[in-house]
XYZ file of N, CA and C in Angstrom:
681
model
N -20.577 -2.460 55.914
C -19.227 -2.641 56.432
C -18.401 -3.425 55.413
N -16.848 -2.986 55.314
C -16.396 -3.928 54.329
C -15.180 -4.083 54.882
N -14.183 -4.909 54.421
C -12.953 -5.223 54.404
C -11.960 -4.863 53.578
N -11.484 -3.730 53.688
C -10.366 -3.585 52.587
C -8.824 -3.897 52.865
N -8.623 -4.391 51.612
C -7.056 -4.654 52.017
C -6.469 -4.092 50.176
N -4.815 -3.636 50.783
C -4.079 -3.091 49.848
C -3.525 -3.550 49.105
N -2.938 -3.551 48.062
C -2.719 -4.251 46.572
C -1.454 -3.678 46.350
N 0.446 -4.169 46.149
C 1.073 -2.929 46.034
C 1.802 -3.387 44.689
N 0.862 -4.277 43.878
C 1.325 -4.652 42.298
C 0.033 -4.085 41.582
N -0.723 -3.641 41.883
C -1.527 -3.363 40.393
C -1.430 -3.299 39.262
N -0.299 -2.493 39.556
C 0.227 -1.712 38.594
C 1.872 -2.011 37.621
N 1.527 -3.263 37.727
C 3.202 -3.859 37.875
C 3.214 -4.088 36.242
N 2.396 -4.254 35.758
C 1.656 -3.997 34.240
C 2.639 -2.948 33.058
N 2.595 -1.642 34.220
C 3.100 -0.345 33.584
C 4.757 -0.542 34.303
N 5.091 -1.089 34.455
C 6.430 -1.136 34.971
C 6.841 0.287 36.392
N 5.752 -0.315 37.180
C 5.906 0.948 38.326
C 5.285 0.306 39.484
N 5.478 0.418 41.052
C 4.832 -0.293 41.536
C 3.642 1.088 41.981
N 2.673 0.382 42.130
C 1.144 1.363 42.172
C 0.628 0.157 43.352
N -0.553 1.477 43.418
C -1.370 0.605 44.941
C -2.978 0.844 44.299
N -3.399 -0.377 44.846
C -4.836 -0.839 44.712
C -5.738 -1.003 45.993
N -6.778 -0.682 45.973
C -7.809 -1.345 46.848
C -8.895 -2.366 46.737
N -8.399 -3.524 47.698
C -9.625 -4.225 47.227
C -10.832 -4.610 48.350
N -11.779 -4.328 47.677
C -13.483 -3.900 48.681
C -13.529 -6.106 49.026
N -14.205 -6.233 50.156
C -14.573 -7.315 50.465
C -15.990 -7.087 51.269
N -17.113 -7.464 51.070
C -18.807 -6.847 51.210
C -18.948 -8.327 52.820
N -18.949 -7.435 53.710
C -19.204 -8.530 55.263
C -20.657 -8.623 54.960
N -21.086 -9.848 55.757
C -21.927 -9.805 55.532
C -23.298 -9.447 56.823
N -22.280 -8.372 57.534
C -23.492 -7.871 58.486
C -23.407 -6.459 57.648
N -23.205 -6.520 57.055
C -23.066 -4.989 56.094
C -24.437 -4.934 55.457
N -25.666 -3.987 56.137
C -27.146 -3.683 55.484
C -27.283 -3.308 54.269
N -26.231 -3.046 53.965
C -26.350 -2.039 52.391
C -24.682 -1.955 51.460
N -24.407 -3.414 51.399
C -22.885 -3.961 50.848
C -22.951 -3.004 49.663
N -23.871 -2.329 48.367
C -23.742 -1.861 47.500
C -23.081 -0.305 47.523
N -23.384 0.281 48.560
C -23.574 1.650 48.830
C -21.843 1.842 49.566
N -21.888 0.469 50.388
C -20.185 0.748 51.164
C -19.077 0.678 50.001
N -19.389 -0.446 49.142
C -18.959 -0.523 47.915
C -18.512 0.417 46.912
N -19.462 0.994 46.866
C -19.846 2.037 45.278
C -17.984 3.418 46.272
N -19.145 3.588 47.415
C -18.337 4.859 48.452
C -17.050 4.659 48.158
N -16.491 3.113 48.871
C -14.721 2.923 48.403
C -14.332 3.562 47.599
N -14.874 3.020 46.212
C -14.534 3.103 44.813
C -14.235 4.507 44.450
N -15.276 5.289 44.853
C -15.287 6.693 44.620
C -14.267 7.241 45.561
N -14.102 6.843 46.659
C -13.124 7.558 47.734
C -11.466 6.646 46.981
N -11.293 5.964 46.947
C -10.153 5.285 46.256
C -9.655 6.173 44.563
N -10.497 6.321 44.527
C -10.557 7.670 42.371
C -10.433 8.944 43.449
N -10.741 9.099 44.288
C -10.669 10.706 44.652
C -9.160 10.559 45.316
N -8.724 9.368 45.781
C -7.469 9.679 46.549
C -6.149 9.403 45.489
N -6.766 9.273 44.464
C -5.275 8.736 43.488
C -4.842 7.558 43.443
N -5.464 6.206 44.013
C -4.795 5.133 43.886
C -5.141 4.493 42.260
N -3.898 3.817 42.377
C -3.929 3.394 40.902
C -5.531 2.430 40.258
N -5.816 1.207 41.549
C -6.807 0.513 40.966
C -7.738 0.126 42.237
N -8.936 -0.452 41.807
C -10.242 -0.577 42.730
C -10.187 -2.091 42.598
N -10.703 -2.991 42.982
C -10.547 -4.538 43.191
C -12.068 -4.667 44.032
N -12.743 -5.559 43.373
C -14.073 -6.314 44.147
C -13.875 -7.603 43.903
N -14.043 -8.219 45.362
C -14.407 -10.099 45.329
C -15.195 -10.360 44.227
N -14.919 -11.621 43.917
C -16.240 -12.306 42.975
C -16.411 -13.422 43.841
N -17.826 -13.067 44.633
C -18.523 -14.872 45.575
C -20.074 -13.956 45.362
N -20.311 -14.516 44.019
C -22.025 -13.986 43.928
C -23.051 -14.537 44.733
N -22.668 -16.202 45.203
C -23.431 -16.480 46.246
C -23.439 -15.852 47.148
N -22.890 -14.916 47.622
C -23.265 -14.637 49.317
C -22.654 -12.755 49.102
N -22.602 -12.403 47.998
C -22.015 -10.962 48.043
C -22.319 -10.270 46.613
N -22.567 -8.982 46.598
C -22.790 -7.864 45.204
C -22.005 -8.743 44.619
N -22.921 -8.619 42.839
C -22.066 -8.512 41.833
C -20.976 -7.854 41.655
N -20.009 -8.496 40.845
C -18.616 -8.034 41.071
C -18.839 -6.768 39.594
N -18.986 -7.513 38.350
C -19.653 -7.072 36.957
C -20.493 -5.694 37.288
N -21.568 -5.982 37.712
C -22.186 -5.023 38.244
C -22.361 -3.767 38.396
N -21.388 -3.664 39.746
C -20.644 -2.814 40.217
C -19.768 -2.018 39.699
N -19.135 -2.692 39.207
C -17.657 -2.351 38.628
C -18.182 -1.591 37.378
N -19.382 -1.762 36.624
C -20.264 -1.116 35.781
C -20.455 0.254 36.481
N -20.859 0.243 37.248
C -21.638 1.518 37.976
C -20.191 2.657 38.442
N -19.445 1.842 38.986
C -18.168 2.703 39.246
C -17.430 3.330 37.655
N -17.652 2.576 37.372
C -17.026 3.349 35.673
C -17.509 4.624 35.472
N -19.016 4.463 35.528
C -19.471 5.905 35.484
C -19.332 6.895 36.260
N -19.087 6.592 37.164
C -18.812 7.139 39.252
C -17.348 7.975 39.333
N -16.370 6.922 38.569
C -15.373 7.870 38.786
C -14.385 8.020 37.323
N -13.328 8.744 37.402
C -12.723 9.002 36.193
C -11.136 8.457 35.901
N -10.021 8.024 37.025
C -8.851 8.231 36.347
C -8.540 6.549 37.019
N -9.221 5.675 37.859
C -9.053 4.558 38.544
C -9.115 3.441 37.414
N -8.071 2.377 37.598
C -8.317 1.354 37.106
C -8.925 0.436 38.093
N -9.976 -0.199 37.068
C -11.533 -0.537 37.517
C -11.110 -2.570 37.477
N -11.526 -3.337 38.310
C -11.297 -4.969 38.136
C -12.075 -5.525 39.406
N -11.604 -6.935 39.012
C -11.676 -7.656 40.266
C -10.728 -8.757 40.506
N -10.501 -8.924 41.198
C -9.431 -9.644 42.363
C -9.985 -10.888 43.313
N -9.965 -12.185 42.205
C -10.098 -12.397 40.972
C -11.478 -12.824 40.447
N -11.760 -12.874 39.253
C -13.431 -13.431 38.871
C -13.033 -15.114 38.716
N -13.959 -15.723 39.589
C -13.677 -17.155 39.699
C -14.383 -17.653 37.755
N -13.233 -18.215 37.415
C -13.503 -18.628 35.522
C -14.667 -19.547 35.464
N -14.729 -20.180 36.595
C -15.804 -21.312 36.710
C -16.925 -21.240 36.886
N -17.112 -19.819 37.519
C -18.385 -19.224 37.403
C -18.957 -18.796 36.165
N -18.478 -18.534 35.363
C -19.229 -18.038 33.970
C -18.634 -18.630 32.460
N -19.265 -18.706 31.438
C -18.747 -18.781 30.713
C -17.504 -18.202 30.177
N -16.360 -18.262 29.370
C -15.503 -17.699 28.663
C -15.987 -15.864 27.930
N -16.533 -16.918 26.884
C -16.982 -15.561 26.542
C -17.952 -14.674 26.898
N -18.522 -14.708 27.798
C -19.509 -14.200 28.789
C -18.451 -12.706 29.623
N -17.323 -13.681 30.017
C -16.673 -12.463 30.556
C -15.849 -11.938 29.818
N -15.548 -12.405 28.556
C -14.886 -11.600 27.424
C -15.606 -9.820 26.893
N -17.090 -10.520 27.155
C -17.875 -9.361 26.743
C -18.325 -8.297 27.471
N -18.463 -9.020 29.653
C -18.400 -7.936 29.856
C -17.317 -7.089 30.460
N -16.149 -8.179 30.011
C -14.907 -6.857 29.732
C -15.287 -6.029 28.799
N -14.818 -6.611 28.225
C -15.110 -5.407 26.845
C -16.105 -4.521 26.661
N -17.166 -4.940 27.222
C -18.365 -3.630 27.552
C -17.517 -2.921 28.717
N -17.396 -3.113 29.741
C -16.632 -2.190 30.871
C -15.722 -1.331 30.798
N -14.413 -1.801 29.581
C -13.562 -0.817 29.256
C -14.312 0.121 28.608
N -15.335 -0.415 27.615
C -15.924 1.216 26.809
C -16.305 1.953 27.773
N -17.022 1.396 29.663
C -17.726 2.375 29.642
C -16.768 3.038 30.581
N -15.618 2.577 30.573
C -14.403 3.354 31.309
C -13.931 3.665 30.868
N -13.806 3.885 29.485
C -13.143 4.429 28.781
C -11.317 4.188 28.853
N -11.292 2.569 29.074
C -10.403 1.838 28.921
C -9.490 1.801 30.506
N -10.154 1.694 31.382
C -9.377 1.088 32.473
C -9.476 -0.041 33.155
N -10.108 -0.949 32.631
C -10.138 -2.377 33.083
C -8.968 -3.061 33.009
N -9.041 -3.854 34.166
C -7.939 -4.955 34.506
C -8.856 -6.122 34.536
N -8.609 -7.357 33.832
C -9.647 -8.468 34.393
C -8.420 -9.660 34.958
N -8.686 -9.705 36.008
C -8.525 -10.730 36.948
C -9.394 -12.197 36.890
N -8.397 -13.286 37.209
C -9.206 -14.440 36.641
C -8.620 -15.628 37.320
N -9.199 -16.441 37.823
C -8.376 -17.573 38.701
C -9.430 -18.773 38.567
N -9.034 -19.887 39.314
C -9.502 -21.090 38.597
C -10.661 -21.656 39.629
N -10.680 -20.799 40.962
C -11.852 -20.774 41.826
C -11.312 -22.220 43.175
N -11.579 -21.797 44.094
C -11.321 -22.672 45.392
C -12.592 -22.827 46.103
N -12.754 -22.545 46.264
C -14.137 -22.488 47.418
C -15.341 -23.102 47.072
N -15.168 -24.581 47.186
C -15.760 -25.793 47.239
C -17.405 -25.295 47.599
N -17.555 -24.775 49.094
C -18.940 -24.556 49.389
C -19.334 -23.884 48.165
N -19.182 -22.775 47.555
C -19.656 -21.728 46.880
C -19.885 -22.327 45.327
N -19.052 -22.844 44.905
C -19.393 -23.711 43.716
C -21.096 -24.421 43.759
N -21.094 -25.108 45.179
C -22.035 -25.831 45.631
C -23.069 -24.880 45.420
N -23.004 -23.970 45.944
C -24.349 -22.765 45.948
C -25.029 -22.356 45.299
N -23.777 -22.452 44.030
C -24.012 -21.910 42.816
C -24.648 -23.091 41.768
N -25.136 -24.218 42.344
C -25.129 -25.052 41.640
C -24.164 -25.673 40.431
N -22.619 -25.504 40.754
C -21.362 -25.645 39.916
C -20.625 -27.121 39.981
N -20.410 -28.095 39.492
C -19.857 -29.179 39.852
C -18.229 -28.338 40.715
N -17.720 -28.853 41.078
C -16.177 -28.725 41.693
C -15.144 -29.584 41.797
N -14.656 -29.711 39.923
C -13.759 -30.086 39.699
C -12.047 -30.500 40.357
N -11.504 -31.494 40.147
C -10.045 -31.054 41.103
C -9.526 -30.083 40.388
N -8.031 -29.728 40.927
C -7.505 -28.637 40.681
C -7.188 -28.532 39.190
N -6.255 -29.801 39.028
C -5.751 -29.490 37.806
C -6.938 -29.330 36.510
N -7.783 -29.889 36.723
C -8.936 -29.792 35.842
C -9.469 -28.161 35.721
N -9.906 -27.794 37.019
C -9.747 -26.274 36.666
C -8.732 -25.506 36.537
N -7.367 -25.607 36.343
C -7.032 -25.031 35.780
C -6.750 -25.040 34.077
N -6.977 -26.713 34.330
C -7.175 -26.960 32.789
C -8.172 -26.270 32.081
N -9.123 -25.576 32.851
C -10.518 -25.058 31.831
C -10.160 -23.326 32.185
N -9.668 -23.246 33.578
C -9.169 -21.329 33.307
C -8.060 -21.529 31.973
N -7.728 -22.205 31.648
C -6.261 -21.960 30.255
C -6.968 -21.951 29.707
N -8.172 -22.917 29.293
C -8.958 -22.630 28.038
C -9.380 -21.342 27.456
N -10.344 -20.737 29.028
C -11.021 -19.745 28.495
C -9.998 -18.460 28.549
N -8.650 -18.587 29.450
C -7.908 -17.302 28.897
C -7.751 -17.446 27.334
N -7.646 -18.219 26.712
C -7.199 -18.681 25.734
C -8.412 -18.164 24.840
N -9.915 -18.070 24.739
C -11.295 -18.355 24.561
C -11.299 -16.321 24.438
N -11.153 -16.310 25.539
C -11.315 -14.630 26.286
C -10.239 -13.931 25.081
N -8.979 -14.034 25.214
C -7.809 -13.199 24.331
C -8.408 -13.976 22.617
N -9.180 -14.661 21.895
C -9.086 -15.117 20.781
C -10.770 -14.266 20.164
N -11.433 -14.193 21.300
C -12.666 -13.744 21.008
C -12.734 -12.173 20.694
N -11.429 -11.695 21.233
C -11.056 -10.150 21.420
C -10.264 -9.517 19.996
N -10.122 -10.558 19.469
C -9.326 -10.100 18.084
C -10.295 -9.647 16.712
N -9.277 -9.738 15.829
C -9.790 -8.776 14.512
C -11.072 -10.113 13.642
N -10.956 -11.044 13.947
C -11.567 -12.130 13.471
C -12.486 -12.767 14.107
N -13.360 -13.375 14.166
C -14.302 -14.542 14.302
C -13.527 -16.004 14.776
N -13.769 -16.173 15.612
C -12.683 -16.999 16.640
C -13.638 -18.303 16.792
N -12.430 -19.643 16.794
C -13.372 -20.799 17.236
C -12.138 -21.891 17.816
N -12.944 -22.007 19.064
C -12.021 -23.513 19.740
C -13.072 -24.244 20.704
N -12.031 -25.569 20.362
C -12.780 -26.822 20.938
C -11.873 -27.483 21.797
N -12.111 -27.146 23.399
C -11.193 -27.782 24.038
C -12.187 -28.690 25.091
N -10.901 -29.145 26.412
C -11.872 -30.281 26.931
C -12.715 -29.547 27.400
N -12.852 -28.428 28.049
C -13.962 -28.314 29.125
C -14.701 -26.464 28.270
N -14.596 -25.675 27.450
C -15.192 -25.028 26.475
C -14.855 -25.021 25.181
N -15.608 -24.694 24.766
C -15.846 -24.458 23.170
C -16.325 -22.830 22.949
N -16.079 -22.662 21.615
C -16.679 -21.278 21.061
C -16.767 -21.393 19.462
N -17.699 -20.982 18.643
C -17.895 -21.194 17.317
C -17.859 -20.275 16.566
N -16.902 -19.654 15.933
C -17.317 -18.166 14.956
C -17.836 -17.331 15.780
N -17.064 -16.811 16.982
C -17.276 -15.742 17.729
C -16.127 -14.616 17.559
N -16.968 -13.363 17.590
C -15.957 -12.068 18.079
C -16.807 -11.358 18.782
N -16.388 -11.190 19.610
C -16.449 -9.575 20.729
C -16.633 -8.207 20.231
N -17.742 -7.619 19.422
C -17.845 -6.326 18.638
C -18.439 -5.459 19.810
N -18.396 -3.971 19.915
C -16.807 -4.056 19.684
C -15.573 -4.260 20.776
N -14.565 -4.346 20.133
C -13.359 -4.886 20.953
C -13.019 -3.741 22.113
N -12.804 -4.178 22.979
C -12.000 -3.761 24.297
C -11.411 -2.574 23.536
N -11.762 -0.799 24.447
C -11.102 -0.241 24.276
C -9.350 -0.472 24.215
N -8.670 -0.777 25.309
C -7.139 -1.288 24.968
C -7.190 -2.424 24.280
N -5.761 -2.123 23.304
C -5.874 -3.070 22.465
C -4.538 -4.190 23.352
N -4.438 -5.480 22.909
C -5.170 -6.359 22.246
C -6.186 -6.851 23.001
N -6.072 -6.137 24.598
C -7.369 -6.392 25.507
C -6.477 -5.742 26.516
N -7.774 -5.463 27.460
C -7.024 -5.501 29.335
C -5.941 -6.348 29.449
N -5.475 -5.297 30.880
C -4.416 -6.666 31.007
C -4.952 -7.339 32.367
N -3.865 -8.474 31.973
C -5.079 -10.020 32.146
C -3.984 -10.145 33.728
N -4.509 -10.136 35.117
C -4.276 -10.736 35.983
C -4.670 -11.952 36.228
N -3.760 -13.361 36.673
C -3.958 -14.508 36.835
C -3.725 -14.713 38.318
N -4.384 -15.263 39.196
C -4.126 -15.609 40.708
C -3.440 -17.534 40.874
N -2.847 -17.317 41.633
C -1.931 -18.692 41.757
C -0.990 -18.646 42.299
N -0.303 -19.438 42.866
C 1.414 -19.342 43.299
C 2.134 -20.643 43.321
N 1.328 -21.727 42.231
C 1.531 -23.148 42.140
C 2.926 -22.843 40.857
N 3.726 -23.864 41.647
C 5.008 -23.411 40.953
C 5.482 -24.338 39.319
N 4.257 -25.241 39.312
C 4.084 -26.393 38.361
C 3.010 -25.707 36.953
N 2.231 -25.696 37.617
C 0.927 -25.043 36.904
C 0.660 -23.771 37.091
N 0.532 -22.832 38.531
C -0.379 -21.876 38.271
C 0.810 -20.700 37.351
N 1.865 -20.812 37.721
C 3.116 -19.811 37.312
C 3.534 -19.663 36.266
N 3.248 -21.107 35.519
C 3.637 -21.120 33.931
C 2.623 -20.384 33.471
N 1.387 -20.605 33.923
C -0.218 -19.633 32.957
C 0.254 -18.544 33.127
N 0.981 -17.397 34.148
C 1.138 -16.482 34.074
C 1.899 -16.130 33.397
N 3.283 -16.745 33.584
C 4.123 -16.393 32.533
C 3.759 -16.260 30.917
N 2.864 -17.514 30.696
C 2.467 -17.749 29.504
C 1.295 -16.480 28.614
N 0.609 -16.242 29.695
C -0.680 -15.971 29.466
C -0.631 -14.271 30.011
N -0.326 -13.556 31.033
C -0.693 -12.541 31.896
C 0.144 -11.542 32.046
N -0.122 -10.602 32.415
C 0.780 -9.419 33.007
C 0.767 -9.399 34.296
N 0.270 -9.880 35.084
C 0.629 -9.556 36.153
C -0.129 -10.975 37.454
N 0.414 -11.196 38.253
C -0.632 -11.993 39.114
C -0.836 -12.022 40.305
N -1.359 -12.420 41.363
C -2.222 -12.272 42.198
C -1.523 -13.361 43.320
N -0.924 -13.773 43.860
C -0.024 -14.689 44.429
C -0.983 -14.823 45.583
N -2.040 -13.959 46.084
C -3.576 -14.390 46.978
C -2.510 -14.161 48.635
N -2.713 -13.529 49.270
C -2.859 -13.408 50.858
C -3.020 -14.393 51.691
N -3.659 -15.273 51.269
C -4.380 -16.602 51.802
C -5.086 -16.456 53.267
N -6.033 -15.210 53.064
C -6.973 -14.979 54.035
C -7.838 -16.545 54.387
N -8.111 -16.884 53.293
C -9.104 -18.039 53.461
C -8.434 -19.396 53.821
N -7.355 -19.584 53.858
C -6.397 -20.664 54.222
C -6.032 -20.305 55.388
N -5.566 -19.322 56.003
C -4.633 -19.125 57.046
C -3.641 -18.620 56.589
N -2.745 -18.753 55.235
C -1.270 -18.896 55.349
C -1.145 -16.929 55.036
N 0.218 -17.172 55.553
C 0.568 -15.939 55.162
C 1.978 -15.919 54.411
N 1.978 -14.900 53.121
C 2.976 -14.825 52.409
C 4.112 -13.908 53.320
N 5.271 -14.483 53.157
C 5.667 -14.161 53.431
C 6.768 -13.122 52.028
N 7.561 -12.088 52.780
C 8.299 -11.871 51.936
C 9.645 -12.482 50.886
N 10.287 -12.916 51.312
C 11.259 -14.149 50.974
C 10.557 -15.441 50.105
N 9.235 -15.283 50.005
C 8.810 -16.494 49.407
C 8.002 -15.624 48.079
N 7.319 -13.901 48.302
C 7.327 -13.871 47.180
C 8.544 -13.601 46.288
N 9.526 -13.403 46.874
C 10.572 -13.204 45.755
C 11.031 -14.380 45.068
N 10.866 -14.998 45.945
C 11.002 -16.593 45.523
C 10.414 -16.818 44.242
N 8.663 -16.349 44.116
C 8.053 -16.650 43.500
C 8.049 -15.832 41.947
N 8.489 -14.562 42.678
C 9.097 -13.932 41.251
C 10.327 -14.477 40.618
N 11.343 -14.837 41.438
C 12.060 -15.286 40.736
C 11.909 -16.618 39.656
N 11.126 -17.293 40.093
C 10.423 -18.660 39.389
C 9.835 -18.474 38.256
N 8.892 -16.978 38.422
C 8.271 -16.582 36.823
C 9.129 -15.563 36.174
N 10.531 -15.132 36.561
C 11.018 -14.721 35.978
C 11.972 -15.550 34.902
């Protein structure tokens, strides 16, 4: 059994609005991989622009994974997730398996990336759980880590919370200069400038897990702020 809900920026990238689906794996669901994989393939057969999987590896399918297996599964869908918590993995860890994913999609990855909330799950994962601004201080890094590792050169930075030494990403992300980079946030101090700064497109979050609900008038609000 899963939870899907609709996406009507995916695509906001290409200057068009497009619709996405994004899979959420319940967890009375016997066989989360199989409801999963099905979406994906039924979402490429119906024409929507992009596919979206949670990232909470404690308690649900790999997001990576998956999103591997669907590459091969279907043909014209842009393939991501919505969003991969940064705190979960290294920088260049997910630099690479972007960049492996677009080859094997033959360039439809979107990577999605946010600075992670969910206190229990950190815990699970055995993750310290930094305050906010600190993680977002370390998602800037590794967008920063992720887009430097993707270039024509051997890349190196030393910030507070990663590092990287004479690294490149061989080979590079089918699209050049990489996927485009979704950022999740709607902090009008911090999370909005990374987007502006950093992203094509972002993720302003539903706030299933809070309660709140966006309203309309407030995302325009919010576009207008990163505009």
């Amino acid at each position: 059994m899963l939870r899907l809900q609709s996406h009507p920026w995916v695509a906001e990238f290409r200057q068009r609005v497009g619709w996405g689906l994004q899979a959420f794996a319940l967890p009375e669901d016997p066989a989360p991989a199989a409801s999963i994989l099905a979406a994906g393939r039924a979402a490429d057969a119906l024409g929507l622009d992009a596919f979206f999987i949670g990232d909470h590896p404690a308690y649900a399918p790999d997001a990576w994974l998956h999103l591997g297996v669907l590459a091969v599964q279907t043909s014209s869908i842009r393939l991501g997730s919505v969003v991969l918590c940064a705190g979960y993995r290294p920088p260049v860890l997910n630099a690479r398996l972007a960049a492996d994913l677009d080859h094997l999609s033959q360039g439809r990855v979107i990577l999605g990336l946010g600075h992670g909330w969910n206190r229990k799950e950190f815990a699970q994962l055995g993750l310290p759980f930094p305050p906010v601004p600190e993680r977002q201080e370390a998602l800037e890094e590794a967008v920063q880590i992720i887009r430097g590792v993707w270039g024509s050169q051997p890349f190196t930075f030393h910030g507070k919370h990663h590092f990287t030494v004479d690294e490149q990403v061989t080979p590079p992300p089918v699209q050049q200069p990489g996927p485009p980079l979704i950022l999740a946030g709607s902090g009008e101090k911090t999370a909005l400038r990374l987007v502006a700064e950093y992203a094509d497109a972002c993720n302003f979050g539903s706030g299933h897990a809070t309660g709140l609900v966006r309203t309309a008038e407030e995302v325009r609000h919010k576009n207008r702020v990163l505009d």
